[in-house]
CSV table of C-alpha atoms in Angstrom, one decimal:
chain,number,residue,atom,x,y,z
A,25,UNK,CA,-24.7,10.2,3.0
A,26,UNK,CA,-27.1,12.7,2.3
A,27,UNK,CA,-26.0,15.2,4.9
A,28,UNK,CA,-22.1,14.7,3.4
A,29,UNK,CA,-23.3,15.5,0.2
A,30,UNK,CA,-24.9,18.7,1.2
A,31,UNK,CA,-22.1,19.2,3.1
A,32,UNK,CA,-19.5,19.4,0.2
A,33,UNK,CA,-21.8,21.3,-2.1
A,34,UNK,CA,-22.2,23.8,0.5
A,35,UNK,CA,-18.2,23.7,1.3
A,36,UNK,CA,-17.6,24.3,-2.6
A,37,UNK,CA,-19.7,27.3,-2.6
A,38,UNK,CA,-18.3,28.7,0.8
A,39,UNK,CA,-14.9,28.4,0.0
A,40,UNK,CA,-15.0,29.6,-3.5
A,41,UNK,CA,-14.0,25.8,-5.0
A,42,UNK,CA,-12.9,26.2,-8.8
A,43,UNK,CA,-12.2,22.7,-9.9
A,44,UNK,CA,-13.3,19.1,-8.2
A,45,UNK,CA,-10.9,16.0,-9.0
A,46,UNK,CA,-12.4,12.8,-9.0
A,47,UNK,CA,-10.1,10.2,-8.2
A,48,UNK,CA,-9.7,6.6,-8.8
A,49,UNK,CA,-7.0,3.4,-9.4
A,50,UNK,CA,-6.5,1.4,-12.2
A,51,UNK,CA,-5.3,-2.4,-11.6
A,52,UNK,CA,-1.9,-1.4,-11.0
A,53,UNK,CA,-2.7,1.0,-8.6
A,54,UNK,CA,-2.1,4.4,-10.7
A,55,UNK,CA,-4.2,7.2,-10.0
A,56,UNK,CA,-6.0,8.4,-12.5
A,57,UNK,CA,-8.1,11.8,-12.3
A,58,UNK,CA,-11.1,14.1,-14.2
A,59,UNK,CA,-11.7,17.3,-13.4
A,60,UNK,CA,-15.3,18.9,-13.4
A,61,UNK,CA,-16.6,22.2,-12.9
A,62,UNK,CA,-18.5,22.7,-9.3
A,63,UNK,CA,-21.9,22.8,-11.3
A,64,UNK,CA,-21.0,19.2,-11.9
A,65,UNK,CA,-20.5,17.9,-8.8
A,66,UNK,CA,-24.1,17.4,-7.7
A,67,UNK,CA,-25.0,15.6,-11.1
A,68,UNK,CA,-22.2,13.3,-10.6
A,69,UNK,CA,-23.4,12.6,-6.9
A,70,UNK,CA,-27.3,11.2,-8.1
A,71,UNK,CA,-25.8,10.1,-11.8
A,72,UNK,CA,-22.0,9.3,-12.0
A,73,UNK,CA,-19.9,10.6,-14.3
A,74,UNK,CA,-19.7,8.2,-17.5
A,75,UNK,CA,-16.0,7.5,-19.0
A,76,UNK,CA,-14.3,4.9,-21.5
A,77,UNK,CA,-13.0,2.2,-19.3
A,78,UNK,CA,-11.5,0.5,-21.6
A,79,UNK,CA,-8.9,3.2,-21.9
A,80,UNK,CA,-7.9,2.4,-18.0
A,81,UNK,CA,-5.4,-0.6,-17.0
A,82,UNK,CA,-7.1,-3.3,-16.5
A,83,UNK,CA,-10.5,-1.9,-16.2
A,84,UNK,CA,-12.5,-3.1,-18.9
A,85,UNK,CA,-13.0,-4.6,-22.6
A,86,UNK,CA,-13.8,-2.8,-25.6
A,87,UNK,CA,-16.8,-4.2,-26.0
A,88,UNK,CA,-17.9,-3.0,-22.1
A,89,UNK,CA,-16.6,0.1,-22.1
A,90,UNK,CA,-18.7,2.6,-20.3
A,91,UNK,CA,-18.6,3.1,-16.7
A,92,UNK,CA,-19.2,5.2,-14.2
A,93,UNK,CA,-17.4,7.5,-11.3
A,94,UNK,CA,-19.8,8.0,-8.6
A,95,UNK,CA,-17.9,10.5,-6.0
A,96,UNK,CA,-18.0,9.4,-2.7
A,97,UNK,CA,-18.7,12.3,-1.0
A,98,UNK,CA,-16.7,11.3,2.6
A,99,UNK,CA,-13.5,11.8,0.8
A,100,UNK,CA,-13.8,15.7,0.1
A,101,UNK,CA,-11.1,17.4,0.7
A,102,UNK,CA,-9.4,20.4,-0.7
A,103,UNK,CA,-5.9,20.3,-2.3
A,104,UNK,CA,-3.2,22.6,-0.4
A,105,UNK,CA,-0.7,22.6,-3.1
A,106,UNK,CA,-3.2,24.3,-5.8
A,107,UNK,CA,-2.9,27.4,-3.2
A,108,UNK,CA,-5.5,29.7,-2.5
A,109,UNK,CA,-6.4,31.1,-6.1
A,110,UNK,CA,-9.0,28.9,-7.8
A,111,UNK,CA,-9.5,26.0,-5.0
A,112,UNK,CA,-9.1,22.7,-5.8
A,113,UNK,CA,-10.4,20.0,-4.3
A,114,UNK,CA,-10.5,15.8,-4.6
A,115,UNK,CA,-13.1,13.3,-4.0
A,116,UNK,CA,-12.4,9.2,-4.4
A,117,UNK,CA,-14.5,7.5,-6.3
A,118,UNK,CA,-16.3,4.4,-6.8
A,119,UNK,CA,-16.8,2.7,-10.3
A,120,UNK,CA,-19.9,1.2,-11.6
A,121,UNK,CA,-21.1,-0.9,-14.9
A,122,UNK,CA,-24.4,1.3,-16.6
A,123,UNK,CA,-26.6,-1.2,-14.6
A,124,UNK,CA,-25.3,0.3,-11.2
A,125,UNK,CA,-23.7,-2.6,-10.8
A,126,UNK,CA,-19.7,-2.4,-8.9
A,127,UNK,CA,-17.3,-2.3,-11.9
A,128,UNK,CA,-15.3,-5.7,-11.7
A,129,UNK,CA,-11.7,-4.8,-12.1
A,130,UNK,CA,-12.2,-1.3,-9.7
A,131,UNK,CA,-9.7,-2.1,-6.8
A,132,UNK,CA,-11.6,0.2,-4.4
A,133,UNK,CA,-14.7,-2.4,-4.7
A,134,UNK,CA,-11.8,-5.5,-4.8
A,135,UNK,CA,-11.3,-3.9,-0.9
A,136,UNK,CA,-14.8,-3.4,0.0
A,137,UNK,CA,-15.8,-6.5,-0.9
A,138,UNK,CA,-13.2,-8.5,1.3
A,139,UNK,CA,-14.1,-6.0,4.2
A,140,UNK,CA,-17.4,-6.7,3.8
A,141,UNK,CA,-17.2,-10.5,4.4
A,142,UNK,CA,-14.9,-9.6,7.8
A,143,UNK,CA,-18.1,-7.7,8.7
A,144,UNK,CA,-19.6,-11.0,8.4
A,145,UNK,CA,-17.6,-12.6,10.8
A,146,UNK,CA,-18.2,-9.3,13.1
A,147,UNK,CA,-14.5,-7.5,12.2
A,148,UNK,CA,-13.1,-4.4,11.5
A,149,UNK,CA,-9.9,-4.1,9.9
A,150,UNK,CA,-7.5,-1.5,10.5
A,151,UNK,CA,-3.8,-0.9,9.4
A,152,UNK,CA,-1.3,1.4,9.7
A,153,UNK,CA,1.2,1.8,7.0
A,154,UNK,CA,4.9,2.8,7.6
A,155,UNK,CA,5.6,4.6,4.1
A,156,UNK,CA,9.3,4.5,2.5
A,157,UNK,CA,10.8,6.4,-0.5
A,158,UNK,CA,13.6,8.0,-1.4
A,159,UNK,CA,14.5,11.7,-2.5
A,160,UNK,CA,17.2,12.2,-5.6
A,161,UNK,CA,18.5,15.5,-7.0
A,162,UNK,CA,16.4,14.8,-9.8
A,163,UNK,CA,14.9,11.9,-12.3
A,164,UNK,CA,18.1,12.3,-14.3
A,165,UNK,CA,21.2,10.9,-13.5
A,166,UNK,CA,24.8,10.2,-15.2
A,167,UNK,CA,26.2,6.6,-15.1
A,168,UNK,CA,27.0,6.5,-11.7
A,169,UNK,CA,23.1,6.0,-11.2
A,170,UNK,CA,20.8,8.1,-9.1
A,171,UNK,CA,22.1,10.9,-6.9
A,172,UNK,CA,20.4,10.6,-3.4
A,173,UNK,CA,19.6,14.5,-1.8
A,174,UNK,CA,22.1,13.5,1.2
A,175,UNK,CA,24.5,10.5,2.9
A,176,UNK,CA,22.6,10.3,6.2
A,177,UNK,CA,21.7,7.0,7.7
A,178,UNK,CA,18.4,5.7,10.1
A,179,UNK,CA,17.3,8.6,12.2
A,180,UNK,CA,20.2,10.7,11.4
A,181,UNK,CA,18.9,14.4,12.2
A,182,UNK,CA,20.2,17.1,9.5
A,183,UNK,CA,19.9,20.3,10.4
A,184,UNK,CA,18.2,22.7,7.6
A,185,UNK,CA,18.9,19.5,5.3
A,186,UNK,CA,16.3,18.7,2.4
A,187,UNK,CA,14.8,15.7,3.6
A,188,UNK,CA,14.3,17.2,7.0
A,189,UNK,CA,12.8,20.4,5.8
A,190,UNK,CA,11.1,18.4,2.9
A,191,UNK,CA,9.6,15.6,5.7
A,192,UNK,CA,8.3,18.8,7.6
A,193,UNK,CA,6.4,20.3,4.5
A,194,UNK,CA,4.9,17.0,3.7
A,195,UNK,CA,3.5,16.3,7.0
A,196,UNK,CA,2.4,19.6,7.0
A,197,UNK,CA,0.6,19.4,3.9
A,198,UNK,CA,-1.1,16.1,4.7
A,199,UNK,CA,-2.0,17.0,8.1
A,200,UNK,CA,-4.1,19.2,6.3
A,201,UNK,CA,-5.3,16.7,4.4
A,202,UNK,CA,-7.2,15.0,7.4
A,203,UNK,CA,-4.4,12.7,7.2
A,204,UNK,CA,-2.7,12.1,10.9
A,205,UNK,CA,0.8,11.3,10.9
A,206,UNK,CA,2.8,9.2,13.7
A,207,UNK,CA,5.9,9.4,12.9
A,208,UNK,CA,8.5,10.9,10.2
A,209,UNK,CA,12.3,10.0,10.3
A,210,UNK,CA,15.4,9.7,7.9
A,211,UNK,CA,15.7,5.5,7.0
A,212,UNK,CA,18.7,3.9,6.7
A,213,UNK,CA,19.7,4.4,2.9
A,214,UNK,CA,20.7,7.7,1.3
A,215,UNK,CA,18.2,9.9,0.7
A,216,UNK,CA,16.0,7.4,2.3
A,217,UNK,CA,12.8,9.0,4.4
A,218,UNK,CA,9.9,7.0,6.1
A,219,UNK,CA,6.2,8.4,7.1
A,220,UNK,CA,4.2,6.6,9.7
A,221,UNK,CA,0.4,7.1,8.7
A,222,UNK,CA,-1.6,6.8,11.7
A,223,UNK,CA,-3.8,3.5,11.9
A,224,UNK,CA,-7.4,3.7,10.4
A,225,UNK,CA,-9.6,1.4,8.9
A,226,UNK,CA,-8.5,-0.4,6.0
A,227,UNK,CA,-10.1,1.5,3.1
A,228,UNK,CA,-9.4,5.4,4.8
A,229,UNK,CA,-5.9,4.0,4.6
A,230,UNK,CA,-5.8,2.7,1.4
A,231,UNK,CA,-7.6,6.1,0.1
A,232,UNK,CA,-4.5,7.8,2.6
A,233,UNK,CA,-1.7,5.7,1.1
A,234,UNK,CA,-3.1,7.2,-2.8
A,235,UNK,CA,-3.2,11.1,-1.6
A,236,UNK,CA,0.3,9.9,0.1
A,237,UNK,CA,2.1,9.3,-3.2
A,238,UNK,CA,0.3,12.0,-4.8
A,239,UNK,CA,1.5,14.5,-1.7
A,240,UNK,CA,5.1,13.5,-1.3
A,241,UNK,CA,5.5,14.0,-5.6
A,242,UNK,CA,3.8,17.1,-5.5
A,243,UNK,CA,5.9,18.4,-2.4
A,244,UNK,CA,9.3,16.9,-4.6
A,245,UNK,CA,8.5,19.3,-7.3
A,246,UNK,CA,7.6,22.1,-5.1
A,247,UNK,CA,11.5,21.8,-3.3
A,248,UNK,CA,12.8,21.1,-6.4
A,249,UNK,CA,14.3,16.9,-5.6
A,250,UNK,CA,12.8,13.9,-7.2
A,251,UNK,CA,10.9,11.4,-5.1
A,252,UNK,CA,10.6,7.3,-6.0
A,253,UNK,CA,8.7,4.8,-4.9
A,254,UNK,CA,10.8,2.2,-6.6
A,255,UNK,CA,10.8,-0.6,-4.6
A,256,UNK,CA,14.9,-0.7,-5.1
A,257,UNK,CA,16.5,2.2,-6.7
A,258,UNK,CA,20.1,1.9,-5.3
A,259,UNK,CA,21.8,-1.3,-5.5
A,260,UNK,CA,24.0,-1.1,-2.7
A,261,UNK,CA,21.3,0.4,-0.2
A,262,UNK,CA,18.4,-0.8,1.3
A,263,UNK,CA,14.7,-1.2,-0.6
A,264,UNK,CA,11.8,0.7,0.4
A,265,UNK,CA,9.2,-1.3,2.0
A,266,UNK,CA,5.5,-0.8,3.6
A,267,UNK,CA,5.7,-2.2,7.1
A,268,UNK,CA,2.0,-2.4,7.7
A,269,UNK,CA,0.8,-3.2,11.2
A,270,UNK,CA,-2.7,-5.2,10.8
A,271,UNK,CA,-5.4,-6.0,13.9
A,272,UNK,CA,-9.2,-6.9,13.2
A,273,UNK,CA,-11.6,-5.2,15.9
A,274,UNK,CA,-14.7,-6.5,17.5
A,275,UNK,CA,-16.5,-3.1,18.0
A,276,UNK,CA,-14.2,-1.6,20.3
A,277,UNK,CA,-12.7,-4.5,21.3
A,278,UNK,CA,-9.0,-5.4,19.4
A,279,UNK,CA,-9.3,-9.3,18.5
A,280,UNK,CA,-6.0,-10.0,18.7
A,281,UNK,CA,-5.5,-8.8,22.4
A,282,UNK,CA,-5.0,-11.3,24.9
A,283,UNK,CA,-3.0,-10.9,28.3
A,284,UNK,CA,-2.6,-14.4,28.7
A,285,UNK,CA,-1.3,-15.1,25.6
A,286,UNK,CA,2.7,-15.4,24.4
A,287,UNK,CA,3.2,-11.8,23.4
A,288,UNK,CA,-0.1,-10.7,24.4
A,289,UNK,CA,-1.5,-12.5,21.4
A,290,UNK,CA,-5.3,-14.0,21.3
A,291,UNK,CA,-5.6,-17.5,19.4
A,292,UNK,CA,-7.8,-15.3,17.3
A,293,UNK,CA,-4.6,-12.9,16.6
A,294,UNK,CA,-2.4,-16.2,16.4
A,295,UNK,CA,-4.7,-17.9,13.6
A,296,UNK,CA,-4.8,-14.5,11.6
A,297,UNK,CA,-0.8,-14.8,11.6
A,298,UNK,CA,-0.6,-18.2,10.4
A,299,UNK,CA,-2.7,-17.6,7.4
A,300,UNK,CA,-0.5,-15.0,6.7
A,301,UNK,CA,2.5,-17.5,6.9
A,302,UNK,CA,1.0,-19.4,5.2
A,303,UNK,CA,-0.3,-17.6,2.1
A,304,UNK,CA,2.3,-15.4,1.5
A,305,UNK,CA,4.1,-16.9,-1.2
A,306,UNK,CA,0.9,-16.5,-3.4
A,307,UNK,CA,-0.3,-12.8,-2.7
A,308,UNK,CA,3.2,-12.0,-3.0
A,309,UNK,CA,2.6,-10.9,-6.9
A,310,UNK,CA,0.3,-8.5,-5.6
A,311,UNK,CA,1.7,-7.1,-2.6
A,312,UNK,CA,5.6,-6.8,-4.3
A,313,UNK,CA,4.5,-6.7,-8.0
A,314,UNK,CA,7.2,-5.2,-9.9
A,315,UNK,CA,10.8,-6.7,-11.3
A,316,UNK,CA,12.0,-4.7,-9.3
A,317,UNK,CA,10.1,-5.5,-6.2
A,318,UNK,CA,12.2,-8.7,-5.7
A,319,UNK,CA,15.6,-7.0,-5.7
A,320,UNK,CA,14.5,-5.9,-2.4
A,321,UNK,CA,13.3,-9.1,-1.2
A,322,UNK,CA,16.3,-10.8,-2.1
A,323,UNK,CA,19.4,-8.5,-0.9
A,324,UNK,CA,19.0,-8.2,2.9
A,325,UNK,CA,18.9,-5.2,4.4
A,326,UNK,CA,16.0,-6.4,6.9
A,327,UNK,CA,14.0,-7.0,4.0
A,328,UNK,CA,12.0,-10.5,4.2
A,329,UNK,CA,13.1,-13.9,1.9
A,330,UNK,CA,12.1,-16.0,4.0
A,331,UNK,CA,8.3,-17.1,5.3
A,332,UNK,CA,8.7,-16.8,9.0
A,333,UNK,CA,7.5,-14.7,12.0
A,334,UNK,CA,8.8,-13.5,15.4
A,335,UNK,CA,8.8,-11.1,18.3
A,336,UNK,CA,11.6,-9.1,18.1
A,337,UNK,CA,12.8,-10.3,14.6
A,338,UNK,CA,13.4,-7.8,11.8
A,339,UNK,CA,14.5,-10.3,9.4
A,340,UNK,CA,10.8,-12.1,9.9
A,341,UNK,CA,7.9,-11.6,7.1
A,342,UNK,CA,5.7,-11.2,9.9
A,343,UNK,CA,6.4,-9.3,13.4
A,344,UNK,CA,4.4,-9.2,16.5
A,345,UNK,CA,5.2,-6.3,18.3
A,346,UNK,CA,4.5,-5.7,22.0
A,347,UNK,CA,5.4,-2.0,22.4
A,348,UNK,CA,2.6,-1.4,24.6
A,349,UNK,CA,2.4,-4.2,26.7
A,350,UNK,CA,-1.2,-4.3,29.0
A,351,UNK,CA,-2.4,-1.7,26.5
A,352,UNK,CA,-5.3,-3.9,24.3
A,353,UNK,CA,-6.1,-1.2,21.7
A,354,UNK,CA,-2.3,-1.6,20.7
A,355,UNK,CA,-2.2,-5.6,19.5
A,356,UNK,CA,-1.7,-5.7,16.5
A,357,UNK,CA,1.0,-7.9,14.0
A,358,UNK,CA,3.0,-6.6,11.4
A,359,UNK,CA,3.5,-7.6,7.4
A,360,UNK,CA,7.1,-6.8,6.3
A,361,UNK,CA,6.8,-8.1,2.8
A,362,UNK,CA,5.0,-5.9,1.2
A,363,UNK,CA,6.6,-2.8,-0.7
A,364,UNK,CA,5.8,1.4,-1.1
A,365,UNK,CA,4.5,1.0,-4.8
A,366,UNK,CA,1.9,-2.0,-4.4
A,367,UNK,CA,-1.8,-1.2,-5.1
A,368,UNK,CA,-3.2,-0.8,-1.5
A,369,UNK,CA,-6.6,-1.6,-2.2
A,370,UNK,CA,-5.6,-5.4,-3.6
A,371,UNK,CA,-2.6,-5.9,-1.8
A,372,UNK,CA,-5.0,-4.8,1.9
A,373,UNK,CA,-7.4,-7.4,0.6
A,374,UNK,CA,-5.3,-10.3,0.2
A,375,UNK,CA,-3.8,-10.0,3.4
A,376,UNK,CA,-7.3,-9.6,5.4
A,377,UNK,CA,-8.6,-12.6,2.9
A,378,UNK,CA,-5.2,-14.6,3.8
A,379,UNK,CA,-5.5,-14.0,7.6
A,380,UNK,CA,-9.6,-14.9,7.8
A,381,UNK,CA,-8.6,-18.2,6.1
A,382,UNK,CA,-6.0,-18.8,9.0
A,383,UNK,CA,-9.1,-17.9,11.5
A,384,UNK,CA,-11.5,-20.2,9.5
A,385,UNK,CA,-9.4,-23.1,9.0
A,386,UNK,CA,-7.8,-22.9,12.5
A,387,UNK,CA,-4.6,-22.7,11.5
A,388,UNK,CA,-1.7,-23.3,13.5
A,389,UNK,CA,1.8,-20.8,14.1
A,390,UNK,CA,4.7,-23.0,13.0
A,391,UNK,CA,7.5,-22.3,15.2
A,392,UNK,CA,9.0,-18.7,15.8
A,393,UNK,CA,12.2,-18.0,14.2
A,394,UNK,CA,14.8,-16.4,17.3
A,395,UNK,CA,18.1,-16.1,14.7
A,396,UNK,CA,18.9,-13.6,12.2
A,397,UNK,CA,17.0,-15.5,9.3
A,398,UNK,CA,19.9,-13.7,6.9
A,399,UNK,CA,23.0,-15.0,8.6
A,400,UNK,CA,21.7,-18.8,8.7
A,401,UNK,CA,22.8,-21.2,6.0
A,402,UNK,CA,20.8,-22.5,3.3
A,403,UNK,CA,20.5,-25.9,4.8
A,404,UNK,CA,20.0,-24.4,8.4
A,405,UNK,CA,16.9,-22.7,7.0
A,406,UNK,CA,15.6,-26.1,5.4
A,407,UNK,CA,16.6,-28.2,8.5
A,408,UNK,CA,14.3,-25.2,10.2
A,409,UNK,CA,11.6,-25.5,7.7
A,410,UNK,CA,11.9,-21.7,6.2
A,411,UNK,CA,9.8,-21.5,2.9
A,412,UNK,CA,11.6,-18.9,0.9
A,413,UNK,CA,9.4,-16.3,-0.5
A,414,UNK,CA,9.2,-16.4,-4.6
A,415,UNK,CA,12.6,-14.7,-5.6
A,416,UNK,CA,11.3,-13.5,-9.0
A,417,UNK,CA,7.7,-11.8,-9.9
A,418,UNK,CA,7.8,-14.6,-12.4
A,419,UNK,CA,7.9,-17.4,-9.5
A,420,UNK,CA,5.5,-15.1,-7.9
A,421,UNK,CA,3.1,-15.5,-10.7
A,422,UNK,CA,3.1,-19.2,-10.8
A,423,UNK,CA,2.2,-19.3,-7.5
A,424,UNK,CA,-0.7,-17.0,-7.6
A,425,UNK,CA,-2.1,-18.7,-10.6
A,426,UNK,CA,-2.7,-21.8,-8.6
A,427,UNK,CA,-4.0,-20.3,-5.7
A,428,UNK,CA,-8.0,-19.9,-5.2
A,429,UNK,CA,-7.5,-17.6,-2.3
A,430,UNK,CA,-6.2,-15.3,-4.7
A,431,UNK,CA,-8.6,-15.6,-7.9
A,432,UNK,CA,-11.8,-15.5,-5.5
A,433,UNK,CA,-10.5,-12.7,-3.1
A,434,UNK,CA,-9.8,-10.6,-6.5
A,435,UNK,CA,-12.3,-11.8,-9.0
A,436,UNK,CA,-11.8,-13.5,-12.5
A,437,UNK,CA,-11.2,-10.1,-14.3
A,438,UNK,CA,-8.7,-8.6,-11.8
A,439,UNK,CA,-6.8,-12.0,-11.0
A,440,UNK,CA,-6.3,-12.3,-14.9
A,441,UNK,CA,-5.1,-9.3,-15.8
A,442,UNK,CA,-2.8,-8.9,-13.5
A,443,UNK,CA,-1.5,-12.8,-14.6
A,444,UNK,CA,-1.4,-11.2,-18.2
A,445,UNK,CA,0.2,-7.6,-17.7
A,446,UNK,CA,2.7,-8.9,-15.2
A,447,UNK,CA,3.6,-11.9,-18.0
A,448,UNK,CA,4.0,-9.4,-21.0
A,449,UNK,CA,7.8,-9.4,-22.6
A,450,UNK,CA,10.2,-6.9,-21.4
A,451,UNK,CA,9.4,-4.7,-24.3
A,452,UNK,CA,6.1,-4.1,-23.0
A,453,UNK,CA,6.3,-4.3,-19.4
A,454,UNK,CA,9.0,-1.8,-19.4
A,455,UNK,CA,6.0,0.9,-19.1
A,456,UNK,CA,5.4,-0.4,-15.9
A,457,UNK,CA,8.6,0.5,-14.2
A,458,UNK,CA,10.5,3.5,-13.5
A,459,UNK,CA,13.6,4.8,-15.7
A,460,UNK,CA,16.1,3.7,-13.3
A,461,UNK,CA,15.0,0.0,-14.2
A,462,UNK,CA,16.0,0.0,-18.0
A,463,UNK,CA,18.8,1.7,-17.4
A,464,UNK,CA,20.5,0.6,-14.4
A,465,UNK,CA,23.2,-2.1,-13.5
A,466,UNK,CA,20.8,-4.1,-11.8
A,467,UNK,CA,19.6,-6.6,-13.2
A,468,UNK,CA,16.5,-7.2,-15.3
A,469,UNK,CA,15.3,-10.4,-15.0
């Protein structure tokens, strides 16, 4: 750590650095930023930088206000869109009480702890994130709603169009970043893109998924569009989501590989699955936490309703892929549930905590599901034993405060504040979605 430190105050100097941004999440996974001046930096490493918590979302009481940002110095990187004049670069940071000890409600420390128990057990957990959004002409719209930048569908290529030259730009831009990108490719809806992050371990790709958002606004601005997260900002087109491909390592070794196994699946891998199956209806606050979140769940579009899992299913909650069959590295399954604007750092840690209970407790996969969950009657899918997912954040809430999976994997402070900000009337939550909510067709509740 030492060596990274010197590293970055030596990188500042060199390249003429102007301003350092330390960054960090609030509860609800907003990014929040100070700036300080490159003399600061090194004080900050050995000290922290002290701040009123209690001004954050979720962070703290007024009457335990001060904390601390300590910088973590493996996070360094310099911002391309500040340009050449006056450098700028970021750090992450981690948030401490005045007694050194890790700040409750920070959601970076929510993840570390839940990794560090899978250490426990002899795991590493990695995750790679496929990243949807959508680009508009701009944040204002008329009343026939938002205007997406084009009308081309999934994989559609569009010569010199915006989201192809804008997808090119961003890539760019994080590549730069230390960010590797897999893949990039125009989604089904309007104006819909997607951006593959390369797999990493869990907390590089929450950290990634944060400079992510942060890139493709920045980028938006730059080309003169709007990008949104919104979980569903066109009623008659498809939600974005955040496929996220999950495996837990051994060393070198991938967990979940097994040749012998159905799909090339270890028990292991099998067990992680179930307690993903099985969970899922109680993290789901977390990992789809807005109103609007659950327009997505609910209207199709190979979005998930229903708790299930399969091979080559799209309409499953969880996916086991076998692209690479033979190749061990590449076992891995996949969480459809979860959407683009959930707060990484929680949402990564409910699912690792969800799938070690399924290795702890030996559970058991029910059943896959081989049909089109969609296109199957209501009493087909109870004859099959399909537990819907919550259809409303408010459902979703009821079932998270009576689960202890939950409440210990995010600790008392988090777990309650997110049961009180997310149960707030309309008046007052309405800060916590975009315009398009308020003013929309959809509907609200």
């Amino acid at each position: 750590m030492d060596k990274q430190r010197d590293f970055v105050l030596r990188t500042i100097e060199e390249r003429g650095v102007k301003f350092v941004r330390l960054w960090f999440t609030d509860v609800v996974g907003t990014l929040k930023m100070v700036a300080v001046a490159p003399a600061e930096v090194e004080g900050a490493f050995a000290e922290g930088l002290g701040f009123d918590g209690s001004a954050i979302e979720g962070f703290s009481r007024a009457y335990e206000a001060d904390v601390l940002a300590h910088p973590d110095p493996t996070t360094f990187q310099i911002l391309p869109w500040r340009g050449e004049v006056d450098p700028t670069a970021r750090m992450f940071c981690d948030i401490t009480t005045p007694d050194g000890q890790p700040a409750a409600a920070d959601p970076r420390h929510v993840l570390k702890r839940t990794l560090a128990k899978a250490a426990e057990r002899g795991f590493t957990f990695y995750t790679h994130p496929e990243i949807e959004f959508y680009l508009l002409k701009s944040s204002k719209y008329g009343p026939e709603g938002p205007q997406p930048v084009d009308a081309a569908g999934y994989f559609d290529n569009v010569p010199g169009g915006t989201a192809h030259d804008f997808r090119r730009r961003a890539v760019r831009m994080l590549e730069d970043l230390g960010i590797s990108v897999e893949f990039s490719h125009h989604e089904a809806g309007p104006g819909q893109n997607e951006i593959d992050l390369r797999y990493a371990d869990a907390l590089t790709t929450a950290d990634n998924i944060m400079t992510f958002r942060t890139v493709v606004k920045e980028v938006a601005i730059e080309q003169g569009v709007y990008a949104t997260f919104m979980p569903k900002p066109l009623a008659a087109h498809p939600g974005s989501g955040m496929h996220t491909h999950l495996s837990l390592f051994e060393g070198d070794t991938n967990a979940f590989f097994d040749p012998a196994g159905q799909y090339q699946l270890s028990k292991i891998g099998r067990q992680f699955a179930a307690g993903l199956l099985k969970h899922a209806p109680e993290i789901t606050a977390v990992t789809n936490q807005f109103v609007n979140s659950y327009k997505r769940l609910w209207t199709g579009d190979e979005a998930p309703s229903y708790v299930t899992w399969g091979h080559n299913n799209r309409s499953a909650l969880v996916r086991v892929p076998l692209y690479k069959p033979g190749k061990g590295q590449s076992a891995r399954v996949e969480y459809r549930g979860m959407d683009s604007a959930a707060n990484p750092y929680l949402a990564f840690s409910l699912l690792l905590a969800a799938g070690l209970k399924g290795i702890e407790e030996g559970y058991e996969l029910p059943p896959e599901a081989e049909n089109t969950v969609w296109e199957l009657s209501e009493t087909e899918r109870r004859a099959l034993g399909y537990q819907p997912l919550p259809s409303s954040l408010d459902r979703a809430l009821g079932l998270m405060e009576e689960s202890e999976l939950v409440a210990e994997t995010l600790g008392e402070q988090v777990f309650n504040y997110v049961l009180l900000n997310k149960r707030r009337d309309w008046a007052a939550y309405r800060a916590q979605v975009t315009p398009y909510e308020l003013d929309s067709n959809l509907e609200i509740l």
